[in-house]
Each structure stands twice: as structure tokens, then as C-alpha cells.
């Protein structure tokens, strides 16, 4: 009982820290999104090129979405659920959704940079090209992870089902033996 209390205190503290970090991330995501809108409006009011401000705003919005998704992931997985046991398929889906959001953010950022730099500074297209390659690597890695984890899940489920069937068969055979044993006892009594 004394070791249970420090563990609960640690779990509660961990949840509070994750909640605080998630709140800060959500606030920063909203600030980024708000700044994107303000910069576009200011460019329009000043009569400047709205296209550049819009591209910068899209970049900010993409980062804001990715940041918000990280905060959401922290809240769902660490604050609400904490240390409860998770089914492998559920954890895989959650991680897949999270990584997919990050990959989309990488691709969108690469596209924004391509449009921004591609107009005048062609030699600087190396950066968005590397971002696109990084996004592709993330998606391919996610696909490999999905494939391997699904295969492992299937194998574990098959093994668990076989073990459960074996235990059920043993229990049924023990029950049959007991029933047969009860049926023989009166027969022996009659012979005597």
C-alpha cells in the first residue's frame, strides 16, 4: 500500500505536466494561426503582395495544425488515458493518425516553400526537395510500421486464440471426467 501511493502521485504529476504542455502547445498553435490571418490582413491593408503573405500564412497554419495535433495526442494518450493498458491495434491507429498529420504538415510546408522560392530563386529548391523526400520517407516508414505491426497483431491473436481453445478443451475434458466419475460411483455401489 505504501508503494501504491508514490506511484499514484507520480501518475497524477505526469498527467498534470502533460496537460500543461498540451495547453501551452494549443495556445501557441492558436497564436500561429492568428498571426497568419493578421499578416494576410496587414498585407492587404498596406497594398502589398498578398500572395507572399498568404504563402507565409499557409506555412504558419500548417505548423499550427501539426502543433495542435501534438497537443491533442498528448491529451488523448497521456492525460485522459494515462498508463492504462492499450490494445495494440488501438495504439497503432493512434500513432498512425499522429504520424500522418506530421507527414501532411511536411508535404504542405514543402509545397509552400516550392511556391515561394520557385518563382525567383530556383537554386534554393533543394530545401523543399529535401522536405518532400523526408515526407516520403515518413510515409514509407509508416507503411512499413503498419504492415509489421498488423502482422504481429495477427500472429499474437492467433496464438492467444489457440491457447484459449486449448484451455477450453482442457476444462471441458475435466468436466467430462468428473461427470463420468459421478456416473460410475453409483454403479460400483450396486455391485457391492
Short mmCIF file of N, CA and C in Angstrom, two decimals:
data_model
loop_
_atom_site.label_atom_id
_atom_site.label_comp_id
_atom_site.label_asym_id
_atom_site.label_seq_id
_atom_site.Cartn_x
_atom_site.Cartn_y
_atom_site.Cartn_z
N UNK A 1 0.82 -1.18 0.00
CA UNK A 1 0.00 0.00 0.00
C UNK A 1 0.87 1.25 0.00
N UNK A 2 2.02 1.20 0.67
CA UNK A 2 2.90 2.38 0.70
C UNK A 2 3.56 2.61 -0.65
N UNK A 3 3.79 1.54 -1.43
CA UNK A 3 4.38 1.74 -2.76
C UNK A 3 3.34 2.20 -3.76
N UNK A 4 2.05 1.96 -3.47
CA UNK A 4 0.98 2.36 -4.38
C UNK A 4 0.79 3.88 -4.37
N UNK A 5 0.95 4.50 -3.24
CA UNK A 5 0.74 5.94 -3.13
C UNK A 5 1.77 6.74 -3.94
N UNK A 6 3.07 6.46 -3.84
CA UNK A 6 4.02 7.20 -4.68
C UNK A 6 3.78 6.99 -6.17
N UNK A 7 3.34 5.79 -6.54
CA UNK A 7 3.04 5.52 -7.94
C UNK A 7 1.87 6.36 -8.42
N UNK A 8 0.82 6.45 -7.61
CA UNK A 8 -0.33 7.29 -7.97
C UNK A 8 0.06 8.75 -8.02
N UNK A 9 0.90 9.19 -7.10
CA UNK A 9 1.38 10.58 -7.10
C UNK A 9 2.17 10.87 -8.37
N UNK A 10 3.02 9.93 -8.75
CA UNK A 10 3.81 10.09 -9.98
C UNK A 10 2.91 10.16 -11.20
N UNK A 11 1.91 9.27 -11.28
CA UNK A 11 0.99 9.26 -12.42
C UNK A 11 0.20 10.56 -12.48
N UNK A 12 -0.27 11.05 -11.34
CA UNK A 12 -1.02 12.30 -11.30
C UNK A 12 -0.14 13.47 -11.73
N UNK A 13 1.10 13.49 -11.22
CA UNK A 13 2.04 14.56 -11.60
C UNK A 13 2.34 14.50 -13.08
N UNK A 14 2.55 13.30 -13.60
CA UNK A 14 2.81 13.14 -15.04
C UNK A 14 1.64 13.66 -15.86
N UNK A 15 0.45 13.32 -15.48
CA UNK A 15 -0.74 13.78 -16.20
C UNK A 15 -0.85 15.30 -16.17
N UNK A 16 -0.55 15.89 -15.01
CA UNK A 16 -0.61 17.35 -14.91
C UNK A 16 0.44 18.02 -15.79
N UNK A 17 1.64 17.45 -15.82
CA UNK A 17 2.70 18.01 -16.66
C UNK A 17 2.32 17.90 -18.13
N UNK A 18 1.82 16.74 -18.55
CA UNK A 18 1.39 16.57 -19.94
C UNK A 18 0.23 17.52 -20.27
N UNK A 19 -0.68 17.71 -19.33
CA UNK A 19 -1.80 18.64 -19.56
C UNK A 19 -1.29 20.06 -19.72
N UNK A 20 -0.32 20.47 -18.90
CA UNK A 20 0.24 21.82 -19.00
C UNK A 20 0.96 22.01 -20.33
N UNK A 21 1.74 21.03 -20.73
CA UNK A 21 2.47 21.11 -22.01
C UNK A 21 1.48 21.16 -23.17
N UNK A 22 0.44 20.34 -23.11
CA UNK A 22 -0.57 20.34 -24.17
C UNK A 22 -1.28 21.70 -24.23
N UNK A 23 -1.58 22.28 -23.09
CA UNK A 23 -2.24 23.60 -23.07
C UNK A 23 -1.34 24.66 -23.70
N UNK A 24 -0.07 24.64 -23.36
CA UNK A 24 0.87 25.60 -23.95
C UNK A 24 0.95 25.41 -25.46
N UNK A 25 1.03 24.16 -25.90
CA UNK A 25 1.09 23.89 -27.34
C UNK A 25 -0.17 24.36 -28.06
N UNK A 26 -1.33 24.13 -27.45
CA UNK A 26 -2.57 24.57 -28.07
C UNK A 26 -2.64 26.10 -28.17
N UNK A 27 -2.21 26.77 -27.12
CA UNK A 27 -2.19 28.24 -27.15
C UNK A 27 -1.23 28.74 -28.23
N UNK A 28 -0.05 28.14 -28.32
CA UNK A 28 0.92 28.56 -29.34
C UNK A 28 0.39 28.27 -30.76
N UNK A 29 -0.33 27.17 -30.92
CA UNK A 29 -0.92 26.87 -32.23
C UNK A 29 -1.95 27.93 -32.60
N UNK A 30 -2.75 28.34 -31.64
CA UNK A 30 -3.74 29.39 -31.90
C UNK A 30 -3.06 30.73 -32.21
N UNK A 31 -1.97 31.02 -31.52
CA UNK A 31 -1.21 32.26 -31.80
C UNK A 31 -0.66 32.22 -33.22
N UNK A 32 -0.10 31.10 -33.63
CA UNK A 32 0.42 30.97 -35.00
C UNK A 32 -0.68 31.16 -36.04
N UNK A 33 -1.82 30.51 -35.83
CA UNK A 33 -2.93 30.64 -36.77
C UNK A 33 -3.44 32.08 -36.81
N UNK A 34 -3.53 32.69 -35.65
CA UNK A 34 -3.97 34.09 -35.59
C UNK A 34 -2.98 35.01 -36.28
N UNK A 35 -1.70 34.77 -36.09
CA UNK A 35 -0.68 35.59 -36.75
C UNK A 35 -0.74 35.44 -38.26
N UNK A 36 -1.04 34.26 -38.74
CA UNK A 36 -1.16 34.04 -40.18
C UNK A 36 -2.28 34.91 -40.75
N UNK A 37 -3.39 34.94 -40.05
CA UNK A 37 -4.52 35.76 -40.51
C UNK A 37 -4.17 37.24 -40.45
N UNK A 38 -3.56 37.67 -39.35
CA UNK A 38 -3.20 39.09 -39.19
C UNK A 38 -2.22 39.53 -40.27
N UNK A 39 -1.22 38.69 -40.58
CA UNK A 39 -0.24 39.06 -41.61
C UNK A 39 -0.88 39.20 -42.98
N UNK A 40 -1.83 38.34 -43.29
CA UNK A 40 -2.55 38.45 -44.58
C UNK A 40 -3.37 39.73 -44.62
N UNK A 41 -4.07 40.04 -43.53
CA UNK A 41 -4.88 41.25 -43.49
C UNK A 41 -4.02 42.51 -43.57
N UNK A 42 -2.88 42.49 -42.87
CA UNK A 42 -1.97 43.64 -42.93
C UNK A 42 -1.41 43.85 -44.33
N UNK A 43 -1.05 42.76 -44.99
CA UNK A 43 -0.53 42.88 -46.35
C UNK A 43 -1.60 43.44 -47.28
N UNK A 44 -2.83 43.01 -47.10
CA UNK A 44 -3.93 43.52 -47.92
C UNK A 44 -4.17 45.00 -47.64
N UNK A 45 -4.15 45.38 -46.35
CA UNK A 45 -4.39 46.78 -45.97
C UNK A 45 -3.28 47.70 -46.48
N UNK A 46 -2.05 47.23 -46.50
CA UNK A 46 -0.92 48.04 -46.96
C UNK A 46 -0.79 48.05 -48.47
N UNK A 47 -1.53 47.21 -49.13
CA UNK A 47 -1.45 47.13 -50.58
C UNK A 47 -0.23 46.35 -51.06
N UNK A 48 0.32 45.52 -50.18
CA UNK A 48 1.48 44.70 -50.53
C UNK A 48 1.01 43.44 -51.26
N UNK A 49 1.97 42.64 -51.68
CA UNK A 49 1.66 41.38 -52.37
C UNK A 49 1.02 40.42 -51.36
N UNK A 50 -0.26 40.17 -51.55
CA UNK A 50 -1.00 39.29 -50.65
C UNK A 50 -0.57 37.84 -50.84
N UNK A 51 -0.09 37.50 -52.03
CA UNK A 51 0.33 36.13 -52.31
C UNK A 51 1.45 35.67 -51.39
N UNK A 52 2.46 36.51 -51.22
CA UNK A 52 3.57 36.13 -50.32
C UNK A 52 3.08 36.00 -48.88
N UNK A 53 2.24 36.94 -48.46
CA UNK A 53 1.71 36.87 -47.10
C UNK A 53 0.84 35.63 -46.93
N UNK A 54 0.09 35.29 -47.98
CA UNK A 54 -0.76 34.10 -47.92
C UNK A 54 0.07 32.83 -47.83
N UNK A 55 1.13 32.76 -48.62
CA UNK A 55 2.02 31.58 -48.56
C UNK A 55 2.66 31.46 -47.18
N UNK A 56 3.10 32.57 -46.63
CA UNK A 56 3.67 32.55 -45.28
C UNK A 56 2.59 32.12 -44.28
N UNK A 57 1.36 32.64 -44.49
CA UNK A 57 0.26 32.27 -43.60
C UNK A 57 -0.07 30.80 -43.68
N UNK A 58 -0.02 30.25 -44.87
CA UNK A 58 -0.26 28.80 -45.02
C UNK A 58 0.81 28.02 -44.27
N UNK A 59 2.05 28.47 -44.39
CA UNK A 59 3.14 27.81 -43.64
C UNK A 59 2.88 27.85 -42.15
N UNK A 60 2.47 29.02 -41.63
CA UNK A 60 2.14 29.14 -40.21
C UNK A 60 0.96 28.24 -39.83
N UNK A 61 -0.05 28.21 -40.70
CA UNK A 61 -1.23 27.40 -40.41
C UNK A 61 -0.87 25.91 -40.37
N UNK A 62 0.01 25.49 -41.27
CA UNK A 62 0.44 24.09 -41.30
C UNK A 62 1.16 23.74 -40.00
N UNK A 63 2.06 24.60 -39.59
CA UNK A 63 2.78 24.37 -38.33
C UNK A 63 1.81 24.39 -37.15
N UNK A 64 0.81 25.28 -37.21
CA UNK A 64 -0.19 25.35 -36.14
C UNK A 64 -0.99 24.06 -36.06
N UNK A 65 -1.37 23.51 -37.21
CA UNK A 65 -2.14 22.25 -37.22
C UNK A 65 -1.29 21.11 -36.64
N UNK A 66 -0.04 21.04 -37.06
CA UNK A 66 0.84 19.98 -36.54
C UNK A 66 1.04 20.14 -35.04
N UNK A 67 1.23 21.37 -34.59
CA UNK A 67 1.41 21.63 -33.16
C UNK A 67 0.15 21.27 -32.38
N UNK A 68 -0.99 21.63 -32.92
CA UNK A 68 -2.26 21.30 -32.26
C UNK A 68 -2.47 19.79 -32.22
N UNK A 69 -2.09 19.11 -33.28
CA UNK A 69 -2.23 17.65 -33.30
C UNK A 69 -1.34 16.99 -32.24
N UNK A 70 -0.16 17.54 -32.05
CA UNK A 70 0.72 17.02 -30.99
C UNK A 70 0.07 17.22 -29.63
N UNK A 71 -0.49 18.42 -29.41
CA UNK A 71 -1.16 18.70 -28.15
C UNK A 71 -2.35 17.76 -27.94
N UNK A 72 -3.11 17.54 -29.00
CA UNK A 72 -4.27 16.65 -28.93
C UNK A 72 -3.83 15.22 -28.61
N UNK A 73 -2.77 14.79 -29.24
CA UNK A 73 -2.23 13.45 -28.97
C UNK A 73 -1.83 13.32 -27.49
N UNK A 74 -1.15 14.34 -26.97
CA UNK A 74 -0.75 14.31 -25.56
C UNK A 74 -1.96 14.22 -24.64
N UNK A 75 -2.99 15.00 -24.94
CA UNK A 75 -4.19 14.98 -24.10
C UNK A 75 -4.86 13.61 -24.16
N UNK A 76 -5.07 13.10 -25.38
CA UNK A 76 -5.77 11.82 -25.52
C UNK A 76 -4.99 10.65 -24.93
N UNK A 77 -3.71 10.61 -25.20
CA UNK A 77 -2.93 9.42 -24.83
C UNK A 77 -2.30 9.50 -23.44
N UNK A 78 -1.95 10.68 -22.98
CA UNK A 78 -1.24 10.77 -21.70
C UNK A 78 -2.07 11.35 -20.57
N UNK A 79 -2.95 12.30 -20.89
CA UNK A 79 -3.74 12.93 -19.83
C UNK A 79 -4.99 12.12 -19.54
N UNK A 80 -5.76 11.83 -20.58
CA UNK A 80 -7.04 11.12 -20.38
C UNK A 80 -6.82 9.65 -20.07
N UNK A 81 -6.00 8.99 -20.87
CA UNK A 81 -5.81 7.55 -20.70
C UNK A 81 -4.74 7.21 -19.69
N UNK A 82 -3.73 8.03 -19.58
CA UNK A 82 -2.66 7.76 -18.62
C UNK A 82 -1.95 6.46 -18.91
N UNK A 83 -1.79 5.66 -17.88
CA UNK A 83 -1.00 4.44 -18.01
C UNK A 83 -1.86 3.20 -18.20
N UNK A 84 -3.15 3.37 -18.55
CA UNK A 84 -3.98 2.19 -18.73
C UNK A 84 -3.48 1.35 -19.90
N UNK A 85 -3.76 0.09 -19.82
CA UNK A 85 -3.33 -0.83 -20.87
C UNK A 85 -4.05 -0.50 -22.18
N UNK A 86 -3.31 -0.57 -23.28
CA UNK A 86 -3.89 -0.29 -24.59
C UNK A 86 -3.80 -1.54 -25.46
N UNK A 87 -4.81 -1.72 -26.27
CA UNK A 87 -4.79 -2.79 -27.26
C UNK A 87 -3.82 -2.35 -28.35
N UNK A 88 -3.07 -3.29 -28.89
CA UNK A 88 -2.05 -2.95 -29.89
C UNK A 88 -2.66 -2.27 -31.11
N UNK A 89 -3.79 -2.73 -31.56
CA UNK A 89 -4.43 -2.13 -32.74
C UNK A 89 -4.83 -0.69 -32.46
N UNK A 90 -5.30 -0.42 -31.27
CA UNK A 90 -5.70 0.93 -30.89
C UNK A 90 -4.49 1.86 -30.84
N UNK A 91 -3.40 1.39 -30.27
CA UNK A 91 -2.18 2.20 -30.22
C UNK A 91 -1.65 2.45 -31.63
N UNK A 92 -1.75 1.45 -32.49
CA UNK A 92 -1.28 1.60 -33.87
C UNK A 92 -2.10 2.64 -34.61
N UNK A 93 -3.42 2.61 -34.43
CA UNK A 93 -4.28 3.60 -35.08
C UNK A 93 -3.97 5.01 -34.60
N UNK A 94 -3.78 5.15 -33.31
CA UNK A 94 -3.49 6.46 -32.74
C UNK A 94 -2.17 7.00 -33.25
N UNK A 95 -1.15 6.17 -33.25
CA UNK A 95 0.16 6.59 -33.74
C UNK A 95 0.12 6.87 -35.23
N UNK A 96 -0.63 6.09 -35.97
CA UNK A 96 -0.77 6.30 -37.42
C UNK A 96 -1.39 7.66 -37.70
N UNK A 97 -2.46 7.97 -36.99
CA UNK A 97 -3.11 9.27 -37.18
C UNK A 97 -2.15 10.42 -36.88
N UNK A 98 -1.39 10.28 -35.81
CA UNK A 98 -0.44 11.31 -35.41
C UNK A 98 0.66 11.49 -36.47
N UNK A 99 1.26 10.39 -36.90
CA UNK A 99 2.34 10.46 -37.89
C UNK A 99 1.81 10.95 -39.23
N UNK A 100 0.60 10.54 -39.59
CA UNK A 100 0.01 11.01 -40.85
C UNK A 100 -0.16 12.53 -40.84
N UNK A 101 -0.56 13.08 -39.71
CA UNK A 101 -0.69 14.54 -39.60
C UNK A 101 0.66 15.22 -39.77
N UNK A 102 1.68 14.65 -39.18
CA UNK A 102 3.03 15.22 -39.32
C UNK A 102 3.48 15.13 -40.78
N UNK A 103 3.22 14.02 -41.44
CA UNK A 103 3.61 13.86 -42.84
C UNK A 103 2.88 14.88 -43.72
N UNK A 104 1.61 15.08 -43.46
CA UNK A 104 0.86 16.08 -44.23
C UNK A 104 1.44 17.47 -44.01
N UNK A 105 1.81 17.77 -42.78
CA UNK A 105 2.43 19.07 -42.50
C UNK A 105 3.74 19.23 -43.26
N UNK A 106 4.52 18.17 -43.32
CA UNK A 106 5.79 18.23 -44.05
C UNK A 106 5.53 18.48 -45.54
N UNK A 107 4.58 17.76 -46.11
CA UNK A 107 4.27 17.94 -47.53
C UNK A 107 3.74 19.35 -47.82
N UNK A 108 2.85 19.83 -46.98
CA UNK A 108 2.31 21.18 -47.20
C UNK A 108 3.39 22.24 -47.07
N UNK A 109 4.26 22.09 -46.09
CA UNK A 109 5.35 23.05 -45.93
C UNK A 109 6.26 23.01 -47.16
N UNK A 110 6.54 21.84 -47.66
CA UNK A 110 7.38 21.72 -48.85
C UNK A 110 6.72 22.42 -50.04
N UNK A 111 5.43 22.23 -50.20
CA UNK A 111 4.72 22.88 -51.31
C UNK A 111 4.72 24.40 -51.17
N UNK A 112 4.52 24.88 -49.96
CA UNK A 112 4.55 26.33 -49.73
C UNK A 112 5.92 26.88 -50.10
N UNK A 113 6.97 26.20 -49.68
CA UNK A 113 8.33 26.67 -49.99
C UNK A 113 8.60 26.58 -51.48
N UNK A 114 8.10 25.55 -52.14
CA UNK A 114 8.28 25.45 -53.60
C UNK A 114 7.65 26.66 -54.28
N UNK A 115 6.44 27.02 -53.88
CA UNK A 115 5.78 28.17 -54.50
C UNK A 115 6.51 29.48 -54.17
N UNK A 116 6.99 29.58 -52.95
CA UNK A 116 7.65 30.82 -52.52
C UNK A 116 9.00 30.98 -53.21
N UNK A 117 9.78 29.92 -53.27
CA UNK A 117 11.16 30.00 -53.78
C UNK A 117 11.20 29.77 -55.29
N UNK A 118 10.28 28.97 -55.79
CA UNK A 118 10.32 28.58 -57.19
C UNK A 118 10.17 29.72 -58.17
N UNK A 119 9.61 30.82 -57.74
CA UNK A 119 9.41 31.97 -58.63
C UNK A 119 10.72 32.59 -59.07
N UNK A 120 11.60 32.83 -58.13
CA UNK A 120 12.80 33.61 -58.43
C UNK A 120 14.10 32.93 -58.05
N UNK A 121 14.08 32.06 -57.08
CA UNK A 121 15.31 31.51 -56.53
C UNK A 121 15.38 30.00 -56.76
N UNK A 122 15.49 29.61 -57.98
CA UNK A 122 15.50 28.20 -58.36
C UNK A 122 16.58 27.40 -57.63
N UNK A 123 17.80 27.92 -57.44
CA UNK A 123 18.81 27.11 -56.73
C UNK A 123 18.40 26.75 -55.30
N UNK A 124 17.48 27.49 -54.72
CA UNK A 124 17.07 27.18 -53.35
C UNK A 124 15.96 26.14 -53.28
N UNK A 125 15.66 25.52 -54.40
CA UNK A 125 14.66 24.47 -54.41
C UNK A 125 15.16 23.17 -53.77
N UNK A 126 16.42 23.15 -53.38
CA UNK A 126 16.97 21.97 -52.72
C UNK A 126 16.25 21.72 -51.39
N UNK A 127 16.01 22.78 -50.63
CA UNK A 127 15.34 22.64 -49.33
C UNK A 127 13.95 22.01 -49.46
N UNK A 128 13.06 22.54 -50.31
CA UNK A 128 11.75 21.89 -50.42
C UNK A 128 11.84 20.48 -51.00
N UNK A 129 12.82 20.23 -51.86
CA UNK A 129 13.00 18.88 -52.39
C UNK A 129 13.37 17.91 -51.27
N UNK A 130 14.25 18.36 -50.39
CA UNK A 130 14.62 17.52 -49.24
C UNK A 130 13.42 17.33 -48.30
N UNK A 131 12.60 18.36 -48.17
CA UNK A 131 11.38 18.21 -47.35
C UNK A 131 10.44 17.17 -47.96
N UNK A 132 10.28 17.22 -49.27
CA UNK A 132 9.43 16.23 -49.93
C UNK A 132 9.98 14.81 -49.75
N UNK A 133 11.30 14.68 -49.86
CA UNK A 133 11.92 13.37 -49.65
C UNK A 133 11.71 12.91 -48.20
N UNK A 134 11.84 13.84 -47.26
CA UNK A 134 11.61 13.50 -45.85
C UNK A 134 10.16 13.05 -45.64
N UNK A 135 9.22 13.74 -46.27
CA UNK A 135 7.82 13.35 -46.17
C UNK A 135 7.58 11.96 -46.74
N UNK A 136 8.20 11.67 -47.86
CA UNK A 136 8.07 10.35 -48.47
C UNK A 136 8.65 9.28 -47.55
N UNK A 137 9.80 9.56 -46.96
CA UNK A 137 10.41 8.60 -46.03
C UNK A 137 9.49 8.35 -44.84
N UNK A 138 8.87 9.42 -44.33
CA UNK A 138 7.95 9.26 -43.20
C UNK A 138 6.76 8.38 -43.60
N UNK A 139 6.19 8.62 -44.77
CA UNK A 139 5.03 7.83 -45.23
C UNK A 139 5.42 6.37 -45.47
N UNK A 140 6.57 6.16 -46.10
CA UNK A 140 7.03 4.78 -46.34
C UNK A 140 7.31 4.09 -45.00
N UNK A 141 7.95 4.81 -44.08
CA UNK A 141 8.20 4.24 -42.76
C UNK A 141 6.91 3.90 -42.03
N UNK A 142 5.92 4.76 -42.18
CA UNK A 142 4.62 4.49 -41.57
C UNK A 142 3.98 3.25 -42.19
N UNK A 143 4.12 3.10 -43.50
CA UNK A 143 3.58 1.91 -44.16
C UNK A 143 4.26 0.64 -43.68
N UNK A 144 5.57 0.68 -43.53
CA UNK A 144 6.31 -0.49 -43.03
C UNK A 144 5.87 -0.80 -41.60
N UNK A 145 5.75 0.24 -40.78
CA UNK A 145 5.29 0.05 -39.40
C UNK A 145 3.90 -0.59 -39.38
N UNK A 146 3.00 -0.06 -40.21
CA UNK A 146 1.64 -0.60 -40.28
C UNK A 146 1.67 -2.09 -40.64
N UNK A 147 2.43 -2.41 -41.66
CA UNK A 147 2.50 -3.80 -42.14
C UNK A 147 3.06 -4.73 -41.07
N UNK A 148 4.17 -4.33 -40.47
CA UNK A 148 4.80 -5.19 -39.47
C UNK A 148 3.93 -5.32 -38.22
N UNK A 149 3.37 -4.23 -37.75
CA UNK A 149 2.56 -4.31 -36.53
C UNK A 149 1.27 -5.09 -36.78
N UNK A 150 0.68 -4.96 -37.97
CA UNK A 150 -0.53 -5.74 -38.27
C UNK A 150 -0.20 -7.23 -38.32
N UNK A 151 0.95 -7.58 -38.90
CA UNK A 151 1.36 -8.99 -38.95
C UNK A 151 1.57 -9.55 -37.55
N UNK A 152 2.22 -8.77 -36.70
CA UNK A 152 2.47 -9.21 -35.33
C UNK A 152 1.14 -9.35 -34.58
N UNK A 153 0.24 -8.39 -34.77
CA UNK A 153 -1.07 -8.46 -34.13
C UNK A 153 -1.81 -9.74 -34.54
N UNK A 154 -1.79 -10.05 -35.84
CA UNK A 154 -2.46 -11.26 -36.32
C UNK A 154 -1.85 -12.51 -35.69
N UNK A 155 -0.51 -12.55 -35.62
CA UNK A 155 0.16 -13.71 -35.04
C UNK A 155 -0.17 -13.84 -33.55
N UNK A 156 -0.18 -12.74 -32.83
CA UNK A 156 -0.48 -12.77 -31.40
C UNK A 156 -1.93 -13.19 -31.17
N UNK A 157 -2.85 -12.64 -31.98
CA UNK A 157 -4.26 -13.02 -31.85
C UNK A 157 -4.45 -14.51 -32.14
N UNK A 158 -3.77 -15.04 -33.15
CA UNK A 158 -3.88 -16.46 -33.47
C UNK A 158 -3.34 -17.31 -32.33
N UNK A 159 -2.20 -16.91 -31.76
CA UNK A 159 -1.62 -17.64 -30.64
C UNK A 159 -2.53 -17.60 -29.43
N UNK A 160 -3.09 -16.41 -29.12
CA UNK A 160 -4.00 -16.28 -27.98
C UNK A 160 -5.25 -17.12 -28.17
N UNK A 161 -5.79 -17.15 -29.40
CA UNK A 161 -6.98 -17.95 -29.68
C UNK A 161 -6.67 -19.44 -29.52
N UNK A 162 -5.49 -19.86 -29.98
CA UNK A 162 -5.11 -21.27 -29.84
C UNK A 162 -4.95 -21.64 -28.36
N UNK A 163 -4.33 -20.75 -27.58
CA UNK A 163 -4.18 -21.01 -26.15
C UNK A 163 -5.53 -21.06 -25.45
N UNK A 164 -6.42 -20.16 -25.84
CA UNK A 164 -7.75 -20.14 -25.25
C UNK A 164 -8.52 -21.40 -25.61
N UNK A 165 -8.40 -21.85 -26.85
CA UNK A 165 -9.07 -23.09 -27.27
C UNK A 165 -8.52 -24.29 -26.49
N UNK A 166 -7.20 -24.31 -26.30
CA UNK A 166 -6.58 -25.41 -25.56
C UNK A 166 -7.07 -25.41 -24.11
N UNK A 167 -7.17 -24.24 -23.49
CA UNK A 167 -7.64 -24.17 -22.11
C UNK A 167 -9.11 -24.58 -22.03
N UNK A 168 -9.90 -24.17 -22.99
CA UNK A 168 -11.32 -24.54 -23.02
C UNK A 168 -11.46 -26.05 -23.18
N UNK A 169 -10.65 -26.64 -24.05
CA UNK A 169 -10.70 -28.10 -24.26
C UNK A 169 -10.32 -28.84 -22.98
N UNK A 170 -9.28 -28.35 -22.29
CA UNK A 170 -8.87 -28.99 -21.03
C UNK A 170 -9.98 -28.91 -20.00
N UNK A 171 -10.60 -27.73 -19.90
CA UNK A 171 -11.67 -27.56 -18.92
C UNK A 171 -12.85 -28.46 -19.26
N UNK A 172 -13.18 -28.58 -20.54
CA UNK A 172 -14.29 -29.44 -20.95
C UNK A 172 -13.97 -30.90 -20.66
N UNK A 173 -12.72 -31.32 -20.91
CA UNK A 173 -12.37 -32.72 -20.66
C UNK A 173 -12.37 -33.01 -19.16
N UNK A 174 -11.94 -32.06 -18.33
CA UNK A 174 -12.00 -32.25 -16.88
C UNK A 174 -13.45 -32.37 -16.42
N UNK A 175 -14.30 -31.51 -16.99
CA UNK A 175 -15.73 -31.57 -16.65
C UNK A 175 -16.34 -32.89 -17.06
N UNK A 176 -15.95 -33.40 -18.23
CA UNK A 176 -16.47 -34.69 -18.71
C UNK A 176 -15.99 -35.81 -17.81
N UNK A 177 -14.72 -35.74 -17.36
CA UNK A 177 -14.19 -36.77 -16.47
C UNK A 177 -14.93 -36.77 -15.14
N UNK A 178 -15.22 -35.59 -14.62
CA UNK A 178 -15.94 -35.51 -13.35
C UNK A 178 -17.35 -36.08 -13.51
N UNK A 179 -18.00 -35.72 -14.61
CA UNK A 179 -19.34 -36.22 -14.86
C UNK A 179 -19.31 -37.74 -15.01
N UNK A 180 -18.34 -38.27 -15.73
CA UNK A 180 -18.22 -39.72 -15.92
C UNK A 180 -17.90 -40.38 -14.59
N UNK A 181 -17.08 -39.76 -13.77
CA UNK A 181 -16.72 -40.33 -12.48
C UNK A 181 -17.92 -40.41 -11.56
N UNK A 182 -18.80 -39.42 -11.61
CA UNK A 182 -20.01 -39.44 -10.77
C UNK A 182 -20.97 -40.54 -11.24
N UNK A 183 -21.00 -40.75 -12.51
CA UNK A 183 -21.89 -41.77 -13.07
C UNK A 183 -21.44 -43.17 -12.70
N UNK A 184 -20.15 -43.40 -12.52
CA UNK A 184 -19.63 -44.73 -12.22
C UNK A 184 -19.76 -45.07 -10.74
N UNK A 185 -19.71 -44.10 -9.90
CA UNK A 185 -19.74 -44.35 -8.46
C UNK A 185 -21.00 -45.10 -8.04
N UNK A 186 -22.17 -44.69 -8.47
CA UNK A 186 -23.35 -45.46 -8.07
C UNK A 186 -23.33 -46.86 -8.67
N UNK A 187 -22.77 -47.03 -9.83
CA UNK A 187 -22.73 -48.35 -10.46
C UNK A 187 -21.85 -49.26 -9.61
N UNK A 188 -20.76 -48.75 -9.08
CA UNK A 188 -19.89 -49.58 -8.22
C UNK A 188 -20.61 -49.94 -6.94
N UNK A 189 -21.38 -48.98 -6.44
CA UNK A 189 -22.11 -49.24 -5.21
C UNK A 189 -23.13 -50.36 -5.39
N UNK A 190 -23.72 -50.48 -6.56
CA UNK A 190 -24.71 -51.51 -6.82
C UNK A 190 -24.05 -52.89 -6.86
N UNK A 191 -22.86 -52.96 -7.35
CA UNK A 191 -22.19 -54.25 -7.45
C UNK A 191 -21.88 -54.78 -6.06
N UNK A 192 -21.59 -53.89 -5.15
CA UNK A 192 -21.19 -54.36 -3.82
C UNK A 192 -22.32 -54.83 -3.04
#
